[in-house]
Amino acid sequence: MAEILSSTLGETRTKADANQLENAVLNLAVNARDAMPDGGKLTIETANAHIDEAYAAEHDVAPGQYVMIAVTDTGCGMPQEIIKKAFDPFFTTSLSVRGPALASARPLVLPGSRVDI
């Protein structure tokens, strides 16, 4: 399947540390699981994203081609005071500290790009 898609759509390459990306997605998934103690839905999406001039101007990001990784869940959400600290190293709201949570995703966000919670 990969060969068919690549020959049909063209090959797109992204520079990323595979171990960092894997660790970040795993920690985000664990965080999502903890936010859904009674079950729920976890969605992990990737896409190529083109940021045009209008969007870039509104969101303080450079226009151009980006890779989008979205991890969403149907958990309880986070209040604004938690969102402000979410990427701080070793910050957690977990009663049993299990890992770096969202802080592990921060190194993947390059200058000039953005992250939303």
mmCIF file of C-alpha atoms in Angstrom:
data_model
loop_
_atom_site.group_PDB
_atom_site.id
_atom_site.type_symbol
_atom_site.label_atom_id
_atom_site.label_comp_id
_atom_site.label_asym_id
_atom_site.label_seq_id
_atom_site.Cartn_x
_atom_site.Cartn_y
_atom_site.Cartn_z
ATOM 1 C CA MET A 1 0.000 0.000 0.000
ATOM 2 C CA ALA A 2 2.808 2.419 0.875
ATOM 3 C CA GLU A 3 4.326 2.000 -2.596
ATOM 4 C CA ILE A 4 0.997 2.670 -4.321
ATOM 5 C CA LEU A 5 0.325 5.783 -2.252
ATOM 6 C CA SER A 6 3.854 7.076 -2.706
ATOM 7 C CA SER A 7 3.807 6.638 -6.496
ATOM 8 C CA THR A 8 0.321 8.136 -6.766
ATOM 9 C CA LEU A 9 0.596 11.040 -4.335
ATOM 10 C CA GLY A 10 4.319 11.702 -4.362
ATOM 11 C CA GLU A 11 6.633 11.239 -1.439
ATOM 12 C CA THR A 12 6.684 13.749 1.394
ATOM 13 C CA ARG A 13 9.554 13.784 3.865
ATOM 14 C CA THR A 14 9.592 15.321 7.294
ATOM 15 C CA LYS A 15 12.601 15.675 9.556
ATOM 16 C CA ALA A 16 11.781 14.482 13.041
ATOM 17 C CA ASP A 17 13.413 12.414 15.729
ATOM 18 C CA ALA A 18 11.461 9.149 15.513
ATOM 19 C CA ASN A 19 12.116 8.256 19.156
ATOM 20 C CA GLN A 20 10.987 11.685 20.415
ATOM 21 C CA LEU A 21 7.851 11.528 18.267
ATOM 22 C CA GLU A 22 7.032 8.004 19.428
ATOM 23 C CA ASN A 23 7.575 8.989 23.073
ATOM 24 C CA ALA A 24 5.411 12.095 22.730
ATOM 25 C CA VAL A 25 2.512 10.233 21.095
ATOM 26 C CA LEU A 26 2.724 7.474 23.697
ATOM 27 C CA ASN A 27 2.674 9.998 26.566
ATOM 28 C CA LEU A 28 -0.239 11.871 24.984
ATOM 29 C CA ALA A 29 -2.134 8.580 24.651
ATOM 30 C CA VAL A 30 -1.471 7.720 28.320
ATOM 31 C CA ASN A 31 -2.611 11.207 29.306
ATOM 32 C CA ALA A 32 -5.790 10.718 27.267
ATOM 33 C CA ARG A 33 -6.423 7.333 28.880
ATOM 34 C CA ASP A 34 -6.122 8.913 32.329
ATOM 35 C CA ALA A 35 -8.623 11.615 31.318
ATOM 36 C CA MET A 36 -11.158 8.924 30.365
ATOM 37 C CA PRO A 37 -11.403 6.616 33.404
ATOM 38 C CA ASP A 38 -14.758 5.247 32.224
ATOM 39 C CA GLY A 39 -13.618 4.762 28.630
ATOM 40 C CA GLY A 40 -13.914 6.998 25.623
ATOM 41 C CA LYS A 41 -12.428 7.633 22.212
ATOM 42 C CA LEU A 42 -8.772 8.417 21.443
ATOM 43 C CA THR A 43 -7.994 9.694 17.938
ATOM 44 C CA ILE A 44 -4.500 10.166 16.495
ATOM 45 C CA GLU A 45 -4.350 11.962 13.140
ATOM 46 C CA THR A 46 -1.571 13.102 10.845
ATOM 47 C CA ALA A 47 -1.828 15.294 7.758
ATOM 48 C CA ASN A 48 0.092 17.668 5.573
ATOM 49 C CA ALA A 49 -1.092 21.188 6.253
ATOM 50 C CA HIS A 50 -0.670 24.305 4.149
ATOM 51 C CA ILE A 51 -0.772 27.502 6.200
ATOM 52 C CA ASP A 52 -1.811 30.409 4.004
ATOM 53 C CA GLU A 53 -1.078 34.107 4.561
ATOM 54 C CA ALA A 54 -4.469 34.855 6.145
ATOM 55 C CA TYR A 55 -4.279 32.028 8.697
ATOM 56 C CA ALA A 56 -0.637 32.825 9.428
ATOM 57 C CA ALA A 57 -1.444 36.470 10.162
ATOM 58 C CA GLU A 58 -4.262 35.532 12.561
ATOM 59 C CA HIS A 59 -2.287 32.873 14.452
ATOM 60 C CA ASP A 60 1.252 34.275 14.641
ATOM 61 C CA VAL A 61 2.844 31.513 12.581
ATOM 62 C CA ALA A 62 4.831 31.598 9.334
ATOM 63 C CA PRO A 63 2.959 30.590 6.188
ATOM 64 C CA GLY A 64 4.104 27.436 4.418
ATOM 65 C CA GLN A 65 3.935 23.651 4.487
ATOM 66 C CA TYR A 66 3.657 21.883 7.839
ATOM 67 C CA VAL A 67 2.969 18.455 9.248
ATOM 68 C CA MET A 68 -0.010 18.300 11.560
ATOM 69 C CA ILE A 69 -0.249 15.729 14.337
ATOM 70 C CA ALA A 70 -3.467 15.804 16.332
ATOM 71 C CA VAL A 71 -4.172 13.724 19.422
ATOM 72 C CA THR A 72 -7.722 14.170 20.676
ATOM 73 C CA ASP A 73 -9.865 12.364 23.206
ATOM 74 C CA THR A 74 -13.316 12.504 24.711
ATOM 75 C CA GLY A 75 -11.923 13.041 28.216
ATOM 76 C CA CYS A 76 -12.905 15.613 30.778
ATOM 77 C CA GLY A 77 -10.778 18.460 29.359
ATOM 78 C CA MET A 78 -8.459 20.828 31.187
ATOM 79 C CA PRO A 79 -9.204 24.138 32.895
ATOM 80 C CA GLN A 80 -7.292 27.216 31.679
ATOM 81 C CA GLU A 81 -4.914 27.264 34.690
ATOM 82 C CA ILE A 82 -3.804 23.703 33.848
ATOM 83 C CA ILE A 83 -3.440 24.467 30.119
ATOM 84 C CA LYS A 84 -1.008 27.281 30.987
ATOM 85 C CA LYS A 85 1.283 24.770 32.758
ATOM 86 C CA ALA A 86 0.677 21.765 30.503
ATOM 87 C CA PHE A 87 4.078 21.810 28.794
ATOM 88 C CA ASP A 88 6.143 22.605 31.892
ATOM 89 C CA PRO A 89 8.710 19.874 32.573
ATOM 90 C CA PHE A 90 7.502 17.366 35.179
ATOM 91 C CA PHE A 91 4.113 19.093 35.579
ATOM 92 C CA THR A 92 1.344 16.592 36.181
ATOM 93 C CA THR A 93 -2.115 16.464 37.677
ATOM 94 C CA SER A 94 -1.888 12.696 38.080
ATOM 95 C CA LEU A 95 -2.100 11.349 41.616
ATOM 96 C CA SER A 96 0.335 8.606 40.634
ATOM 97 C CA VAL A 97 3.042 10.244 38.534
ATOM 98 C CA ARG A 98 3.489 8.100 35.441
ATOM 99 C CA GLY A 99 5.712 10.177 33.169
ATOM 100 C CA PRO A 100 6.399 13.548 31.624
ATOM 101 C CA ALA A 101 2.938 13.787 29.997
ATOM 102 C CA LEU A 102 2.634 16.790 27.672
ATOM 103 C CA ALA A 103 6.147 18.075 28.359
ATOM 104 C CA SER A 104 7.468 15.269 26.148
ATOM 105 C CA ALA A 105 5.684 16.770 23.128
ATOM 106 C CA ARG A 106 7.154 20.266 23.520
ATOM 107 C CA PRO A 107 10.555 19.542 21.874
ATOM 108 C CA LEU A 108 8.699 18.604 18.683
ATOM 109 C CA VAL A 109 7.244 22.093 18.339
ATOM 110 C CA LEU A 110 9.800 24.068 16.372
ATOM 111 C CA PRO A 111 10.202 27.843 16.482
ATOM 112 C CA GLY A 112 7.691 29.413 14.112
ATOM 113 C CA SER A 113 5.208 26.568 14.495
ATOM 114 C CA ARG A 114 2.356 26.233 16.966
ATOM 115 C CA VAL A 115 0.625 23.938 19.410
ATOM 116 C CA ASP A 116 -2.962 24.136 20.579
ATOM 117 C CA ILE A 117 -4.690 22.525 23.529
#
